[in-house]
């Protein structure tokens, strides 16, 4: 298959929303406040409202004088994301939100509540340019990158909804973030890394979620994986491999034509070496496509050779997109696949797939709209 592959990690700031507080680091925040003729201390005061109180409406920042609220609102809180709809399932414990950005762009996030944690799956791009043929988002192509603030605000909004008891199970705390919604996070590299810093820094610089509870996924942009390894972060890297052989992967994950499996695994090993973190390998199991016993053996062998025990394989039963020829593997095939990968000394489990009935696979809700 011929696809046009992105040549740069960060496309120009096309269609980006105006600057928002969450786009700025501490220094940028202070400079912005000074530009407005306000004393520097207001910068941290506003940031505490946003990151600690989860307040995104300056009119409600009651510890600020009214005139300041208006100025701040105009300069640092442009309209960012508005809810188009929430769709819930799993007795309300899974909630998908379809958002509309200021320019009309649609994007999604999914909140999943478990007994011991609450995980938010967020989007890093509107659409995706990676063209994986089994994925709803991939079919529509890339619309645009999301800004840092558009990424961060998905998290702030979910944390506020949980705190305020809007999600079944009573008031709670958002604990985990996975960059597994729409888009290839490492194709929007600078904004995603800035968002990770805002999400994980303590207030007033960020939302204070532990770096260890953040997962950044990628289809394998090898140079960007190496760059991420050098950022000094300790987030978990999840590499979507989907098959251990280049021949099939060239079709399933077209970016493999640019960075084949050996290069992806080299970069992944570098990430594990630099960060000391175990990496995840994601494997969407597709009936009669990549679910063969020999592929399970080959996957286990290659991963064990490249990463030893510093890897965990998540098998994801494919969530078929409407009208697609791709389907999930039968349960016995799935079980045999998992058994064989484990037999190579590589831990492998089947991922709980929440939200199937609300089209929670990335891009499905936006595609329907
Ligand atoms: S699977 Fe992920 S990387 Fe591939 S097209 Fe879909 S969103 Fe993009």
XYZ file of C-alpha atoms and ligand atoms in Angstrom:
377
model
C 0.000 0.000 0.000
C 1.310 3.451 -0.844
C 0.713 6.148 1.717
C 2.196 9.553 2.199
C 4.149 9.530 5.421
C 4.735 12.589 7.560
C 8.249 13.934 7.118
C 8.238 16.116 10.203
C 7.035 15.452 13.721
C 5.417 18.805 14.212
C 3.230 20.209 11.469
C 2.862 24.021 11.388
C 0.407 25.677 13.740
C -2.386 25.451 11.152
C -5.875 26.012 12.531
C -4.644 26.074 16.115
C -6.799 27.789 18.734
C -5.644 31.104 20.238
C -3.199 30.869 23.138
C -4.650 29.420 26.347
C -3.245 29.341 29.874
C -2.538 25.606 29.558
C -0.298 26.213 26.515
C 2.132 28.112 28.713
C 4.817 26.998 31.131
C 5.455 28.921 34.373
C 7.665 31.493 32.706
C 5.246 32.005 29.806
C 2.371 32.434 32.254
C 4.173 35.143 34.162
C 5.142 36.944 30.958
C 1.526 36.811 29.748
C 0.231 38.256 33.010
C 2.821 41.046 32.911
C 1.793 41.840 29.323
C -1.658 42.524 30.733
C -0.189 44.955 33.258
C -0.954 42.657 36.196
C 1.425 41.738 39.017
C 3.338 38.467 38.564
C 1.680 36.752 41.525
C -1.591 36.677 39.591
C -0.021 34.103 37.242
C 0.228 31.425 39.936
C -3.137 32.425 41.378
C -4.825 31.824 38.024
C -2.884 28.605 37.463
C -4.013 27.290 40.866
C -7.594 27.961 39.892
C -7.157 26.004 36.682
C -4.927 23.120 37.797
C -5.859 22.689 41.469
C -9.507 23.831 41.552
C -10.071 22.613 37.975
C -11.823 25.895 37.192
C -11.686 26.900 33.510
C -14.149 29.799 33.680
C -12.404 33.021 34.774
C -15.788 34.531 35.758
C -15.871 31.985 38.595
C -12.358 32.653 39.853
C -13.732 34.521 42.805
C -10.399 35.299 44.458
C -9.634 37.625 41.523
C -11.049 41.168 41.264
C -13.834 41.342 38.640
C -11.843 43.602 36.255
C -8.920 41.166 36.372
C -11.201 38.214 35.602
C -12.377 39.859 32.421
C -8.887 40.758 31.246
C -7.606 37.277 32.018
C -10.588 35.669 30.338
C -10.015 37.568 27.091
C -6.271 36.965 27.039
C -5.809 33.445 28.412
C -9.081 31.533 28.262
C -10.318 31.494 24.661
C -13.194 29.039 24.033
C -11.404 25.690 23.867
C -13.609 22.604 24.015
C -17.368 22.286 24.346
C -19.254 19.055 24.964
C -21.242 17.799 21.963
C -22.430 14.767 23.878
C -21.627 12.247 26.565
C -22.398 8.572 25.943
C -22.240 6.121 28.840
C -22.164 2.331 29.224
C -20.897 -0.305 31.714
C -23.537 0.925 34.204
C -22.318 4.474 33.702
C -18.731 3.650 34.665
C -17.487 4.235 31.121
C -18.250 7.613 29.655
C -17.221 8.778 26.248
C -17.246 12.490 25.464
C -17.391 13.984 22.014
C -15.886 17.482 22.059
C -16.090 20.332 19.589
C -13.070 22.625 19.457
C -13.382 26.366 18.790
C -12.979 25.877 15.012
C -15.571 23.085 14.866
C -13.029 20.235 14.937
C -14.392 17.086 16.637
C -12.386 14.971 19.057
C -13.043 12.377 21.733
C -12.003 11.218 25.164
C -13.146 8.211 27.204
C -13.288 7.974 30.985
C -13.184 4.471 32.463
C -13.797 3.852 36.117
C -12.408 0.736 37.827
C -12.526 -0.271 41.501
C -8.941 0.881 42.089
C -8.465 3.675 39.542
C -10.060 6.022 37.023
C -8.422 6.167 33.604
C -8.924 8.772 30.903
C -8.086 7.954 27.291
C -7.301 11.212 25.485
C -6.815 12.382 21.908
C -3.648 14.124 20.749
C -4.773 14.904 17.197
C -8.111 15.392 15.471
C -8.066 12.470 13.071
C -4.829 10.661 12.303
C -2.469 10.521 9.355
C -1.102 7.031 10.008
C -3.735 5.291 7.852
C -3.943 1.971 9.740
C -6.635 0.201 7.683
C -8.442 -1.427 10.640
C -8.972 1.840 12.530
C -11.928 4.228 12.268
C -9.786 7.319 12.886
C -7.239 6.248 10.285
C -9.901 6.154 7.577
C -10.614 9.883 7.807
C -6.994 11.096 7.691
C -5.480 13.867 9.791
C -7.597 16.934 10.373
C -5.128 18.804 12.565
C -2.880 18.555 15.606
C -4.448 19.461 18.930
C -2.868 22.270 20.905
C -1.278 21.540 24.268
C -4.236 23.225 25.968
C -6.756 21.140 24.021
C -4.994 18.002 25.245
C -4.662 19.210 28.844
C -8.245 20.450 29.047
C -9.627 16.974 28.250
C -7.891 15.889 31.467
C -8.969 18.883 33.561
C -12.596 18.425 32.488
C -12.582 14.698 33.347
C -10.923 15.336 36.720
C -13.612 17.940 37.499
C -16.430 15.602 36.399
C -15.110 12.837 38.649
C -14.585 15.141 41.603
C -18.098 16.527 41.227
C -19.675 13.061 41.156
C -20.907 13.323 37.552
C -19.744 9.794 36.777
C -21.425 6.705 38.298
C -19.772 5.485 41.500
C -19.756 8.783 43.413
C -17.097 11.470 43.653
C -13.635 10.233 42.751
C -10.161 11.161 41.590
C -8.674 10.839 38.141
C -5.551 8.689 38.511
C -4.418 7.452 35.084
C -4.024 8.958 31.614
C -3.506 7.063 28.386
C -2.718 8.786 25.089
C -4.655 6.203 23.113
C -7.533 8.228 21.701
C -7.489 9.803 18.263
C -4.129 10.452 16.679
C -0.490 9.410 16.828
C 0.875 11.248 19.877
C 4.487 11.314 18.679
C 3.418 12.963 15.402
C 2.378 15.971 17.541
C 5.541 15.645 19.585
C 6.204 19.072 21.120
C 2.611 19.672 22.169
C 2.200 16.183 23.576
C 5.386 16.415 25.656
C 4.316 19.851 26.929
C 0.896 18.380 27.782
C 2.530 15.495 29.677
C 4.483 18.027 31.724
C 1.309 20.022 32.535
C -0.642 16.876 33.378
C 2.051 15.568 35.721
C 3.582 18.657 37.365
C 2.218 19.552 40.794
C 0.050 22.707 41.101
C 0.425 25.532 40.203
C 2.284 24.141 37.172
C 0.018 21.210 36.434
C -2.611 18.697 37.443
C -0.311 16.562 39.605
C -1.008 13.118 38.130
C 1.913 10.725 38.628
C 4.137 10.294 35.551
C 4.103 6.576 36.242
C 0.353 6.606 35.643
C 0.652 8.147 32.173
C 0.929 6.004 29.035
C 2.074 7.488 25.729
C 1.321 5.224 22.786
C 2.888 5.181 19.338
C 2.766 3.141 16.154
C 6.549 3.251 16.144
C 8.043 6.591 15.069
C 11.508 5.377 16.010
C 13.392 8.727 16.146
C 10.608 10.257 18.250
C 10.725 7.299 20.678
C 14.437 7.978 21.191
C 13.768 11.680 21.666
C 11.077 10.910 24.246
C 13.533 8.656 26.082
C 15.827 11.677 26.501
C 13.114 13.976 27.966
C 13.748 12.850 31.548
C 10.148 11.674 31.958
C 9.087 8.350 33.447
C 5.900 7.757 31.534
C 5.092 4.319 30.147
C 5.672 3.845 26.434
C 3.146 1.676 24.589
C 4.204 0.528 21.134
C 1.438 -0.694 18.826
C 3.169 -3.524 17.010
C 0.181 -5.616 15.841
C 2.409 -8.192 14.115
C 6.046 -9.335 14.426
C 6.799 -9.512 10.660
C 7.483 -6.573 8.342
C 5.574 -8.025 5.417
C 2.207 -7.843 7.174
C 3.084 -4.789 9.254
C 3.800 -2.764 6.103
C 0.072 -3.130 5.395
C -1.418 -3.037 8.903
C 0.677 -0.098 10.085
C 1.839 1.709 6.933
C 4.446 3.788 8.788
C 6.360 0.487 9.048
C 7.553 1.179 5.494
C 9.560 4.019 6.974
C 10.618 2.493 10.315
C 10.517 -1.309 10.204
C 10.157 -3.571 13.222
C 13.894 -3.955 13.949
C 14.272 -0.156 14.159
C 11.171 0.200 16.302
C 12.426 -2.463 18.723
C 15.884 -0.843 18.858
C 14.305 2.499 19.772
C 12.026 0.765 22.286
C 15.023 -0.898 23.950
C 16.712 2.511 24.117
C 13.580 3.860 25.853
C 13.605 1.002 28.379
C 17.353 1.475 29.002
C 17.128 5.243 29.480
C 13.997 5.349 31.623
C 14.227 2.045 33.474
C 10.550 1.584 32.613
C 8.988 -1.593 31.343
C 7.349 -0.938 27.970
C 3.992 -2.143 26.708
C 3.476 -3.716 23.336
C -0.064 -3.423 21.998
C -1.374 -6.120 19.697
C -4.859 -5.748 18.174
C -5.797 -9.347 17.469
C -7.589 -9.635 14.115
C -9.245 -12.819 12.926
C -7.198 -14.699 10.280
C -4.938 -11.675 9.771
C -2.390 -11.610 12.609
C -3.650 -14.265 15.063
C -1.639 -17.273 13.822
C 0.281 -19.463 16.296
C 3.556 -18.897 14.414
C 3.116 -15.137 14.766
C 2.646 -15.548 18.521
C 5.898 -17.552 18.693
C 7.764 -15.021 16.572
C 6.418 -12.100 18.635
C 7.518 -13.720 21.892
C 10.975 -14.551 20.497
C 11.640 -11.097 19.057
C 10.449 -9.260 22.153
C 12.375 -11.499 24.507
C 15.544 -10.973 22.480
C 15.099 -7.194 22.303
C 13.761 -6.430 25.769
C 14.096 -9.472 28.032
C 11.635 -9.114 30.876
C 11.160 -5.362 30.384
C 8.101 -5.745 28.202
C 4.451 -6.650 28.612
C 2.165 -7.541 25.717
C -1.442 -6.361 25.765
C -3.600 -8.298 23.366
C -6.593 -6.200 22.360
C -9.550 -8.003 20.826
C -10.315 -5.884 17.758
C -13.333 -3.655 18.152
C -14.690 -3.900 14.599
C -15.636 -0.631 12.910
C -19.040 -0.630 11.229
C -18.922 -1.982 7.680
C -15.315 -3.183 8.031
C -14.038 -6.588 6.903
C -11.839 -6.811 10.013
C -13.118 -8.774 12.987
C -11.934 -9.975 16.404
C -10.385 -13.449 16.723
C -12.417 -16.262 18.299
C -11.729 -16.739 22.039
C -9.858 -20.088 21.712
C -7.515 -18.556 19.106
C -6.944 -15.581 21.405
C -6.176 -17.853 24.375
C -3.703 -19.924 22.362
C -2.002 -16.744 21.131
C -1.566 -15.469 24.691
C -0.317 -18.866 25.894
C 2.353 -18.993 23.196
C 3.673 -15.480 23.857
C 3.871 -16.273 27.593
C 5.682 -19.513 26.773
C 8.516 -17.424 25.271
C 9.002 -15.755 28.660
C 7.146 -12.569 27.704
C 4.209 -11.630 29.964
C 1.062 -11.298 27.871
C -2.530 -10.601 28.886
C -5.795 -9.688 27.184
C -6.817 -6.072 27.646
C -10.238 -5.431 29.130
C -12.132 -3.725 26.317
C -14.460 -1.234 27.864
C -17.075 0.653 25.963
C -17.607 -1.591 22.931
C -21.305 -0.784 22.820
C -20.705 2.961 22.710
C -18.187 2.766 19.891
C -15.300 3.520 22.194
C -12.552 2.422 19.854
C -10.638 5.513 18.830
C -12.486 7.664 16.346
C -15.710 5.727 16.145
C -17.929 8.326 17.772
C -16.425 11.176 15.765
C -16.770 9.065 12.608
C -20.466 8.570 13.323
C -20.895 12.320 13.650
S -4.598 2.904 14.972
Fe -3.820 4.769 15.962
S -2.074 5.352 14.656
Fe -3.290 3.918 13.423
S -4.693 5.236 12.240
Fe -5.751 4.665 14.150
S -5.366 6.379 15.579
Fe -3.847 6.483 13.902
